[in-house]
PDB file of C-alpha atoms and ligand atoms in Angstrom:
ATOM      1  CA  MET A1252     -54.564 -88.974  71.223  1.00  0.00           C
ATOM      2  CA  TYR A1253     -52.639 -90.381  74.024  1.00  0.00           C
ATOM      3  CA  ILE A1254     -53.268 -94.090  74.103  1.00  0.00           C
ATOM      4  CA  GLY A1255     -51.795 -95.656  70.963  1.00  0.00           C
ATOM      5  CA  ASP A1256     -49.466 -97.998  69.234  1.00  0.00           C
ATOM      6  CA  ALA A1257     -45.936 -96.594  68.383  1.00  0.00           C
ATOM      7  CA  ASP A1258     -45.984 -98.621  65.202  1.00  0.00           C
ATOM      8  CA  LEU A1259     -49.558 -98.274  63.868  1.00  0.00           C
ATOM      9  CA  GLY A1260     -50.389 -94.961  65.286  1.00  0.00           C
ATOM     10  CA  LYS A1261     -53.564 -96.359  67.284  1.00  0.00           C
ATOM     11  CA  SER A1262     -53.805 -98.752  70.259  1.00  0.00           C
ATOM     12  CA  GLN A1263     -55.418-102.115  70.371  1.00  0.00           C
ATOM     13  CA  PHE A1264     -56.799-100.721  73.733  1.00  0.00           C
ATOM     14  CA  THR A1265     -59.608 -98.241  74.167  1.00  0.00           C
ATOM     15  CA  SER A1266     -59.085 -95.573  76.683  1.00  0.00           C
ATOM     16  CA  PRO A1267     -61.564 -96.025  79.498  1.00  0.00           C
ATOM     17  CA  PHE A1268     -61.905 -92.031  79.434  1.00  0.00           C
ATOM     18  CA  ALA A1269     -62.394 -91.557  75.769  1.00  0.00           C
ATOM     19  CA  GLN A1270     -66.147 -91.095  76.298  1.00  0.00           C
ATOM     20  CA  THR A1271     -65.500 -88.051  78.504  1.00  0.00           C
ATOM     21  CA  PRO A1272     -68.134 -85.477  77.028  1.00  0.00           C
ATOM     22  CA  ARG A1273     -66.276 -82.522  75.722  1.00  0.00           C
ATOM     23  CA  GLN A1274     -68.309 -80.208  77.275  1.00  0.00           C
ATOM     24  CA  SER A1275     -67.549 -81.193  80.834  1.00  0.00           C
ATOM     25  CA  VAL A1276     -63.880 -81.027  79.880  1.00  0.00           C
ATOM     26  CA  GLN A1277     -64.368 -77.335  78.669  1.00  0.00           C
ATOM     27  CA  VAL A1278     -66.037 -76.420  82.005  1.00  0.00           C
ATOM     28  CA  ARG A1279     -63.168 -77.845  84.052  1.00  0.00           C
ATOM     29  CA  ARG A1280     -60.758 -75.978  81.961  1.00  0.00           C
ATOM     30  CA  ALA A1281     -62.826 -72.712  82.381  1.00  0.00           C
ATOM     31  CA  THR A1282     -62.667 -73.204  86.242  1.00  0.00           C
ATOM     32  CA  ARG A1283     -58.921 -73.423  86.213  1.00  0.00           C
ATOM     33  CA  PRO A1284     -57.471 -69.686  87.031  1.00  0.00           C
ATOM     34  CA  PRO A1285     -54.678 -68.582  85.199  1.00  0.00           C
ATOM     35  CA  PRO A1286     -51.619 -68.093  87.298  1.00  0.00           C
ATOM     36  CA  LEU A1287     -51.532 -64.632  88.861  1.00  0.00           C
ATOM     37  CA  PRO A1288     -48.523 -62.308  87.719  1.00  0.00           C
ATOM     38  CA  GLY A1289     -46.044 -62.176  90.433  1.00  0.00           C
ATOM     39  CA  ALA A1290     -47.703 -65.137  92.353  1.00  0.00           C
ATOM     40  CA  GLN A1291     -45.169 -66.861  94.544  1.00  0.00           C
ATOM     41  CA  ILE A1292     -44.022 -70.205  93.040  1.00  0.00           C
ATOM     42  CA  VAL A1293     -43.788 -73.221  95.671  1.00  0.00           C
ATOM     43  CA  VAL A1294     -41.373 -76.100  94.597  1.00  0.00           C
ATOM     44  CA  ILE A1295     -42.505 -79.201  96.331  1.00  0.00           C
ATOM     45  CA  HIS A1296     -39.649 -81.570  97.107  1.00  0.00           C
ATOM     46  CA  PRO A1297     -40.273 -84.969  96.835  1.00  0.00           C
ATOM     47  CA  VAL A1298     -40.377 -87.052 100.143  1.00  0.00           C
ATOM     48  CA  ILE A1299     -37.411 -89.545 100.673  1.00  0.00           C
ATOM     49  CA  LEU A1300     -37.709 -91.902 103.363  1.00  0.00           C
ATOM     50  CA  GLU A1301     -34.849 -94.139 102.347  1.00  0.00           C
ATOM     51  CA  THR A1302     -32.098 -94.392  99.524  1.00  0.00           C
ATOM     52  CA  ARG A1303     -30.510 -97.216  98.025  1.00  0.00           C
ATOM     53  CA  HIS A1304     -27.577 -97.604  95.630  1.00  0.00           C
ATOM     54  CA  GLN A1305     -26.559-100.138  93.106  1.00  0.00           C
ATOM     55  CA  THR A1306     -24.325-100.589  90.145  1.00  0.00           C
ATOM     56  CA  TRP A1307     -25.599-102.741  87.307  1.00  0.00           C
ATOM     57  CA  ALA A1308     -22.998-104.088  84.896  1.00  0.00           C
ATOM     58  CA  ASP A1309     -25.436-105.388  82.280  1.00  0.00           C
ATOM     59  CA  GLU A1310     -29.044-106.211  81.699  1.00  0.00           C
ATOM     60  CA  ALA A1311     -28.865-109.158  83.860  1.00  0.00           C
ATOM     61  CA  ASP A1312     -28.394-106.912  87.066  1.00  0.00           C
ATOM     62  CA  CYS A1313     -31.399-105.015  85.739  1.00  0.00           C
ATOM     63  CA  GLU A1314     -33.441-108.003  85.441  1.00  0.00           C
ATOM     64  CA  ALA A1315     -32.537-109.375  88.982  1.00  0.00           C
ATOM     65  CA  ALA A1316     -33.764-105.956  90.412  1.00  0.00           C
ATOM     66  CA  ALA A1317     -37.075-106.130  88.489  1.00  0.00           C
ATOM     67  CA  ARG A1318     -37.505-109.940  89.484  1.00  0.00           C
ATOM     68  CA  ALA A1319     -36.971-109.124  93.159  1.00  0.00           C
ATOM     69  CA  LEU A1320     -39.420-106.163  93.173  1.00  0.00           C
ATOM     70  CA  ALA A1321     -42.040-108.294  91.268  1.00  0.00           C
ATOM     71  CA  ARG A1322     -42.036-110.834  94.059  1.00  0.00           C
ATOM     72  CA  SER A1323     -43.691-108.282  96.466  1.00  0.00           C
ATOM     73  CA  PRO A1324     -47.501-108.098  96.256  1.00  0.00           C
ATOM     74  CA  LEU A1325     -47.019-104.393  97.197  1.00  0.00           C
ATOM     75  CA  LEU A1326     -45.855-103.816  93.703  1.00  0.00           C
ATOM     76  CA  ARG A1327     -49.171-104.483  92.084  1.00  0.00           C
ATOM     77  CA  HIS A1328     -50.520-101.055  93.484  1.00  0.00           C
ATOM     78  CA  ALA A1329     -47.160 -98.999  93.570  1.00  0.00           C
ATOM     79  CA  CYS A1330     -46.417 -95.937  91.666  1.00  0.00           C
ATOM     80  CA  LEU A1331     -42.789 -96.212  90.390  1.00  0.00           C
ATOM     81  CA  GLU A1332     -40.909 -93.192  88.841  1.00  0.00           C
ATOM     82  CA  LEU A1333     -37.926 -93.890  86.436  1.00  0.00           C
ATOM     83  CA  HIS A1334     -35.461 -91.234  85.981  1.00  0.00           C
ATOM     84  CA  GLY A1335     -32.505 -90.901  83.704  1.00  0.00           C
ATOM     85  CA  THR A1336     -31.494 -89.496  80.079  1.00  0.00           C
ATOM     86  CA  LEU A1337     -32.423 -91.149  76.688  1.00  0.00           C
ATOM     87  CA  GLY A1338     -30.776 -94.577  76.516  1.00  0.00           C
ATOM     88  CA  ALA A1339     -30.400 -94.906  80.411  1.00  0.00           C
ATOM     89  CA  GLY A1340     -32.494 -98.069  80.509  1.00  0.00           C
ATOM     90  CA  LYS A1341     -35.913 -96.973  82.142  1.00  0.00           C
ATOM     91  CA  THR A1342     -37.941 -98.884  79.402  1.00  0.00           C
ATOM     92  CA  THR A1343     -35.603-101.891  79.612  1.00  0.00           C
ATOM     93  CA  PHE A1344     -36.039-102.107  83.437  1.00  0.00           C
ATOM     94  CA  VAL A1345     -40.059-101.736  82.877  1.00  0.00           C
ATOM     95  CA  ARG A1346     -40.066-104.535  80.372  1.00  0.00           C
ATOM     96  CA  HIS A1347     -38.139-106.910  82.783  1.00  0.00           C
ATOM     97  CA  LEU A1348     -40.503-105.795  85.561  1.00  0.00           C
ATOM     98  CA  LEU A1349     -43.618-106.504  83.283  1.00  0.00           C
ATOM     99  CA  ARG A1350     -42.110-109.881  82.285  1.00  0.00           C
ATOM    100  CA  ALA A1351     -41.404-110.640  85.981  1.00  0.00           C
ATOM    101  CA  LEU A1352     -45.138-109.977  86.747  1.00  0.00           C
ATOM    102  CA  GLY A1353     -46.168-112.316  84.032  1.00  0.00           C
ATOM    103  CA  VAL A1354     -47.362-109.856  81.111  1.00  0.00           C
ATOM    104  CA  GLN A1355     -47.019-111.648  77.726  1.00  0.00           C
ATOM    105  CA  GLY A1356     -46.721-110.641  74.418  1.00  0.00           C
ATOM    106  CA  ARG A1357     -44.843-107.532  72.915  1.00  0.00           C
ATOM    107  CA  ILE A1358     -44.295-104.868  75.446  1.00  0.00           C
ATOM    108  CA  LYS A1359     -44.382-101.767  73.628  1.00  0.00           C
ATOM    109  CA  SER A1360     -42.509 -98.385  74.636  1.00  0.00           C
ATOM    110  CA  PRO A1361     -45.194 -95.686  75.177  1.00  0.00           C
ATOM    111  CA  SER A1362     -42.944 -92.800  73.960  1.00  0.00           C
ATOM    112  CA  TYR A1363     -45.591 -91.816  71.261  1.00  0.00           C
ATOM    113  CA  ALA A1364     -48.602 -92.612  72.969  1.00  0.00           C
ATOM    114  CA  ILE A1365     -47.621 -91.417  76.382  1.00  0.00           C
ATOM    115  CA  VAL A1366     -49.406 -94.317  78.140  1.00  0.00           C
ATOM    116  CA  GLU A1367     -49.740 -98.175  77.237  1.00  0.00           C
ATOM    117  CA  PRO A1368     -52.236-100.425  79.332  1.00  0.00           C
ATOM    118  CA  HIS A1369     -50.992-103.988  80.216  1.00  0.00           C
ATOM    119  CA  GLU A1370     -52.732-106.721  81.816  1.00  0.00           C
ATOM    120  CA  LEU A1371     -52.016-110.059  83.628  1.00  0.00           C
ATOM    121  CA  PRO A1372     -53.452-113.391  82.402  1.00  0.00           C
ATOM    122  CA  ASP A1373     -54.265-114.515  85.953  1.00  0.00           C
ATOM    123  CA  CYS A1374     -55.580-110.917  86.944  1.00  0.00           C
ATOM    124  CA  PRO A1375     -57.250-109.114  84.286  1.00  0.00           C
ATOM    125  CA  ASP A1376     -58.947-106.704  86.460  1.00  0.00           C
ATOM    126  CA  LEU A1377     -55.601-105.279  87.669  1.00  0.00           C
ATOM    127  CA  GLY A1378     -54.572-102.099  86.054  1.00  0.00           C
ATOM    128  CA  ILE A1379     -50.962-101.817  84.960  1.00  0.00           C
ATOM    129  CA  TRP A1380     -50.126 -98.405  83.130  1.00  0.00           C
ATOM    130  CA  HIS A1381     -46.691 -97.656  81.664  1.00  0.00           C
ATOM    131  CA  PHE A1382     -46.372 -93.888  81.000  1.00  0.00           C
ATOM    132  CA  ASP A1383     -43.638 -91.935  79.129  1.00  0.00           C
ATOM    133  CA  PHE A1384     -44.235 -88.188  79.434  1.00  0.00           C
ATOM    134  CA  TYR A1385     -41.353 -87.205  77.212  1.00  0.00           C
ATOM    135  CA  ARG A1386     -43.823 -85.630  74.729  1.00  0.00           C
ATOM    136  CA  PHE A1387     -46.105 -84.301  77.373  1.00  0.00           C
ATOM    137  CA  GLY A1388     -46.174 -80.519  76.822  1.00  0.00           C
ATOM    138  CA  ASP A1389     -49.691 -79.039  77.829  1.00  0.00           C
ATOM    139  CA  PRO A1390     -50.724 -79.690  81.400  1.00  0.00           C
ATOM    140  CA  ARG A1391     -54.500 -79.131  80.360  1.00  0.00           C
ATOM    141  CA  GLU A1392     -54.124 -82.669  78.775  1.00  0.00           C
ATOM    142  CA  TRP A1393     -53.601 -83.950  82.285  1.00  0.00           C
ATOM    143  CA  GLU A1394     -57.400 -84.033  82.562  1.00  0.00           C
ATOM    144  CA  ASP A1395     -58.595 -84.246  79.001  1.00  0.00           C
ATOM    145  CA  ALA A1396     -56.638 -87.657  78.518  1.00  0.00           C
ATOM    146  CA  GLY A1397     -57.845 -89.183  82.029  1.00  0.00           C
ATOM    147  CA  PHE A1398     -54.350 -89.333  83.579  1.00  0.00           C
ATOM    148  CA  ARG A1399     -55.669 -87.876  86.724  1.00  0.00           C
ATOM    149  CA  ASP A1400     -58.218 -90.657  87.070  1.00  0.00           C
ATOM    150  CA  LEU A1401     -55.552 -93.300  86.139  1.00  0.00           C
ATOM    151  CA  PHE A1402     -53.369 -92.269  88.726  1.00  0.00           C
ATOM    152  CA  ALA A1403     -56.244 -92.051  91.379  1.00  0.00           C
ATOM    153  CA  SER A1404     -57.210 -95.711  90.485  1.00  0.00           C
ATOM    154  CA  PRO A1405     -55.678 -98.855  91.981  1.00  0.00           C
ATOM    155  CA  GLY A1406     -53.038-100.917  90.082  1.00  0.00           C
ATOM    156  CA  LEU A1407     -49.475-100.568  89.109  1.00  0.00           C
ATOM    157  CA  LYS A1408     -48.136 -97.175  87.568  1.00  0.00           C
ATOM    158  CA  LEU A1409     -44.802 -97.013  85.670  1.00  0.00           C
ATOM    159  CA  VAL A1410     -43.655 -93.512  84.868  1.00  0.00           C
ATOM    160  CA  GLU A1411     -40.744 -92.599  82.464  1.00  0.00           C
ATOM    161  CA  TRP A1412     -39.901 -88.855  82.383  1.00  0.00           C
ATOM    162  CA  PRO A1413     -41.922 -87.981  85.421  1.00  0.00           C
ATOM    163  CA  GLU A1414     -40.141 -84.482  85.426  1.00  0.00           C
ATOM    164  CA  LYS A1415     -42.098 -83.460  82.383  1.00  0.00           C
ATOM    165  CA  ALA A1416     -45.434 -83.872  84.418  1.00  0.00           C
ATOM    166  CA  ALA A1417     -43.884 -82.126  87.581  1.00  0.00           C
ATOM    167  CA  GLY A1418     -46.563 -80.933  89.809  1.00  0.00           C
ATOM    168  CA  LEU A1419     -49.247 -83.231  88.440  1.00  0.00           C
ATOM    169  CA  LEU A1420     -48.104 -86.704  89.563  1.00  0.00           C
ATOM    170  CA  PRO A1421     -48.687 -88.287  92.935  1.00  0.00           C
ATOM    171  CA  GLN A1422     -45.781 -88.788  95.447  1.00  0.00           C
ATOM    172  CA  PRO A1423     -44.137 -91.974  94.169  1.00  0.00           C
ATOM    173  CA  ASP A1424     -43.628 -94.995  96.415  1.00  0.00           C
ATOM    174  CA  LEU A1425     -40.410 -95.715  94.544  1.00  0.00           C
ATOM    175  CA  ALA A1426     -38.082 -93.721  92.399  1.00  0.00           C
ATOM    176  CA  LEU A1427     -35.469 -95.327  90.132  1.00  0.00           C
ATOM    177  CA  VAL A1428     -32.502 -93.093  88.958  1.00  0.00           C
ATOM    178  CA  LEU A1429     -30.474 -94.603  85.994  1.00  0.00           C
ATOM    179  CA  ASP A1430     -27.070 -92.959  85.297  1.00  0.00           C
ATOM    180  CA  LEU A1431     -25.038 -94.549  82.478  1.00  0.00           C
ATOM    181  CA  GLN A1432     -21.569 -94.209  83.027  1.00  0.00           C
ATOM    182  CA  PRO A1433     -18.756 -93.747  80.206  1.00  0.00           C
ATOM    183  CA  ASP A1434     -17.488 -97.170  81.255  1.00  0.00           C
ATOM    184  CA  GLY A1435     -20.908 -98.678  80.375  1.00  0.00           C
ATOM    185  CA  LEU A1436     -21.861 -99.304  83.995  1.00  0.00           C
ATOM    186  CA  ARG A1437     -25.095 -97.975  85.323  1.00  0.00           C
ATOM    187  CA  ARG A1438     -25.150 -96.213  88.663  1.00  0.00           C
ATOM    188  CA  VAL A1439     -28.521 -96.849  90.084  1.00  0.00           C
ATOM    189  CA  THR A1440     -30.307 -94.957  92.906  1.00  0.00           C
ATOM    190  CA  TRP A1441     -33.545 -96.149  94.519  1.00  0.00           C
ATOM    191  CA  ARG A1442     -35.575 -93.671  96.554  1.00  0.00           C
ATOM    192  CA  ALA A1443     -38.368 -94.700  98.663  1.00  0.00           C
ATOM    193  CA  GLY A1444     -41.210 -92.021  99.011  1.00  0.00           C
ATOM    194  CA  THR A1445     -43.672 -94.015 101.029  1.00  0.00           C
ATOM    195  CA  PRO A1446     -43.682 -96.907 103.625  1.00  0.00           C
ATOM    196  CA  SER A1447     -44.764 -99.311 100.933  1.00  0.00           C
ATOM    197  CA  GLY A1448     -41.696 -98.211  98.719  1.00  0.00           C
ATOM    198  CA  ARG A1449     -39.561 -98.728 101.685  1.00  0.00           C
ATOM    199  CA  THR A1450     -40.745-102.303 101.797  1.00  0.00           C
ATOM    200  CA  LEU A1451     -40.089-102.894  98.438  1.00  0.00           C
ATOM    201  CA  LEU A1452     -36.594-101.446  98.746  1.00  0.00           C
ATOM    202  CA  ALA A1453     -35.864-104.209 101.081  1.00  0.00           C
ATOM    203  CA  GLU A1454     -36.848-106.970  98.320  1.00  0.00           C
ATOM    204  CA  LEU A1455     -33.766-105.699  96.136  1.00  0.00           C
ATOM    205  CA  PRO A1456     -30.724-108.078  95.874  1.00  0.00           C
ATOM    206  CA  ALA A1457     -28.418-107.331  98.647  1.00  0.00           C
ATOM    207  CA  SER A1458     -25.447-106.702  96.587  1.00  0.00           C
ATOM    208  CA  PRO A1459     -25.591-106.951  92.913  1.00  0.00           C
ATOM    209  CA  ALA A1460     -22.462-106.481  90.782  1.00  0.00           C
ATOM    210  CA  GLY A1461     -20.325-103.698  92.153  1.00  0.00           C
ATOM    211  CA  SER A1462     -22.533-102.349  94.975  1.00  0.00           C
ATOM    212  CA  ALA A1463     -20.805-101.623  98.339  1.00  0.00           C
ATOM    213  CA  PRO A1464     -21.942-103.047 101.536  1.00  0.00           C
ATOM    214  CA  GLY A1465     -23.909-100.357 103.520  1.00  0.00           C
ATOM    215  CA  ASP A1466     -25.242 -98.922 100.399  1.00  0.00           C
ATOM    216  CA  THR A1467     -28.485 -98.039 102.253  1.00  0.00           C
ATOM    217  CA  ASP A1468     -29.303 -94.505 103.687  1.00  0.00           C
ATOM    218  CA  ARG A1469     -32.405 -94.039 105.924  1.00  0.00           C
ATOM    219  CA  SER A1470     -33.777 -90.698 106.764  1.00  0.00           C
ATOM    220  CA  ASP A1471     -34.411 -91.951 110.369  1.00  0.00           C
ATOM    221  CA  ARG A1472     -30.932 -92.575 111.019  1.00  0.00           C
ATOM    222  CA  PRO A1473     -29.617 -90.144 113.773  1.00  0.00           C
TER     223      PRO A1473
HETATM  224  N1  ADP B 685     -28.832-102.642  82.325  1.00  0.00           N
HETATM  225  C1  ADP B 685     -28.699-102.573  81.088  1.00  0.00           C
HETATM  226  N2  ADP B 685     -27.200-103.063  80.615  1.00  0.00           N
HETATM  227  C2  ADP B 685     -27.000-103.028  79.325  1.00  0.00           C
HETATM  228  N3  ADP B 685     -27.623-102.339  78.592  1.00  0.00           N
HETATM  229  C3  ADP B 685     -28.933-101.955  78.751  1.00  0.00           C
HETATM  230  C4  ADP B 685     -29.407-102.009  80.165  1.00  0.00           C
HETATM  231  N4  ADP B 685     -30.362-101.170  80.182  1.00  0.00           N
HETATM  232  C5  ADP B 685     -30.818-100.920  78.845  1.00  0.00           C
HETATM  233  N5  ADP B 685     -29.792-101.206  77.995  1.00  0.00           N
HETATM  234  C6  ADP B 685     -29.695-101.130  76.527  1.00  0.00           C
HETATM  235  O1  ADP B 685     -29.792 -99.568  76.511  1.00  0.00           O
HETATM  236  C7  ADP B 685     -30.770 -99.116  75.475  1.00  0.00           C
HETATM  237  C8  ADP B 685     -31.525 -98.050  75.669  1.00  0.00           C
HETATM  238  O2  ADP B 685     -32.412 -98.678  76.785  1.00  0.00           O
HETATM  239  P1  ADP B 685     -33.914 -97.967  76.888  1.00  0.00           P
HETATM  240  O3  ADP B 685     -34.401 -98.823  78.066  1.00  0.00           O
HETATM  241  O4  ADP B 685     -34.666 -97.980  75.792  1.00  0.00           O
HETATM  242  O5  ADP B 685     -33.676 -96.482  77.597  1.00  0.00           O
HETATM  243  P2  ADP B 685     -34.425 -95.470  78.058  1.00  0.00           P
HETATM  244  O6  ADP B 685     -35.958 -95.991  78.131  1.00  0.00           O
HETATM  245  O7  ADP B 685     -33.952 -94.875  79.380  1.00  0.00           O
HETATM  246  O8  ADP B 685     -34.347 -94.227  76.936  1.00  0.00           O
HETATM  247  C9  ADP B 685     -31.164-100.463  74.850  1.00  0.00           C
HETATM  248  O9  ADP B 685     -30.537-100.917  73.576  1.00  0.00           O
HETATM  249  C10 ADP B 685     -30.996-101.445  75.905  1.00  0.00           C
HETATM  250  O10 ADP B 685     -30.705-102.803  75.324  1.00  0.00           O
HETATM  251 MG1   MG B 686     -37.853 -95.228  77.504  1.00  0.00          MG
END
């Protein structure tokens, strides 16, 4: 079970894919060939169109970045990856982002459920999906749980621990890399992977605490 409540063991939401007939899932599994012995492994490197760096002194800086991104209509159909070790601040950023968008009520971490859906009161048809792939171990579950369909559908996707689902996820519009320093500061790297992501990067505060001027790298620079 992937869509659930971290506290209660089950979700108040029903997976739109829960009705998938078991038989059709088995057919899909049967058609996936096992990897050939000695097959060449192709590593696909993510596209990076532009990079920005920030330093967050505290949660207020995190909140400022979240609020700035939430102002852009592009965010509502974006895919954001969140990288960083346990405690880096991934879920905290997601909470600030969802609050800035207008999500109300308790925002649960999807650590156990893998995905938590959210909706906006003024826009209930817009899908918002918060994933945490930390416990994702079996790639066959990708289709069984309907993740392929979720990522193909419109809406906002926020993905913690994307490396655990490497090779299955789409190219993110934006990747956020959080690095908690011994002094408590968070070094923050933003990577735009699509033109939409690049536009979103431009929404970020010019120079939050500690950021140096000229902290943007563009791949199209000579
Ligand atoms: N920017 C920040 N500044 C200060 N503390 C933070 C910040 N982001 C997160 N924290 C704190 O760090 C802890 C872990 O954050 P969390 O978002 O759960 O990490 P992750 O999801 O990366 O494992 C929480 O107690 C949170 O309050
Ligand atoms: Mg988390």
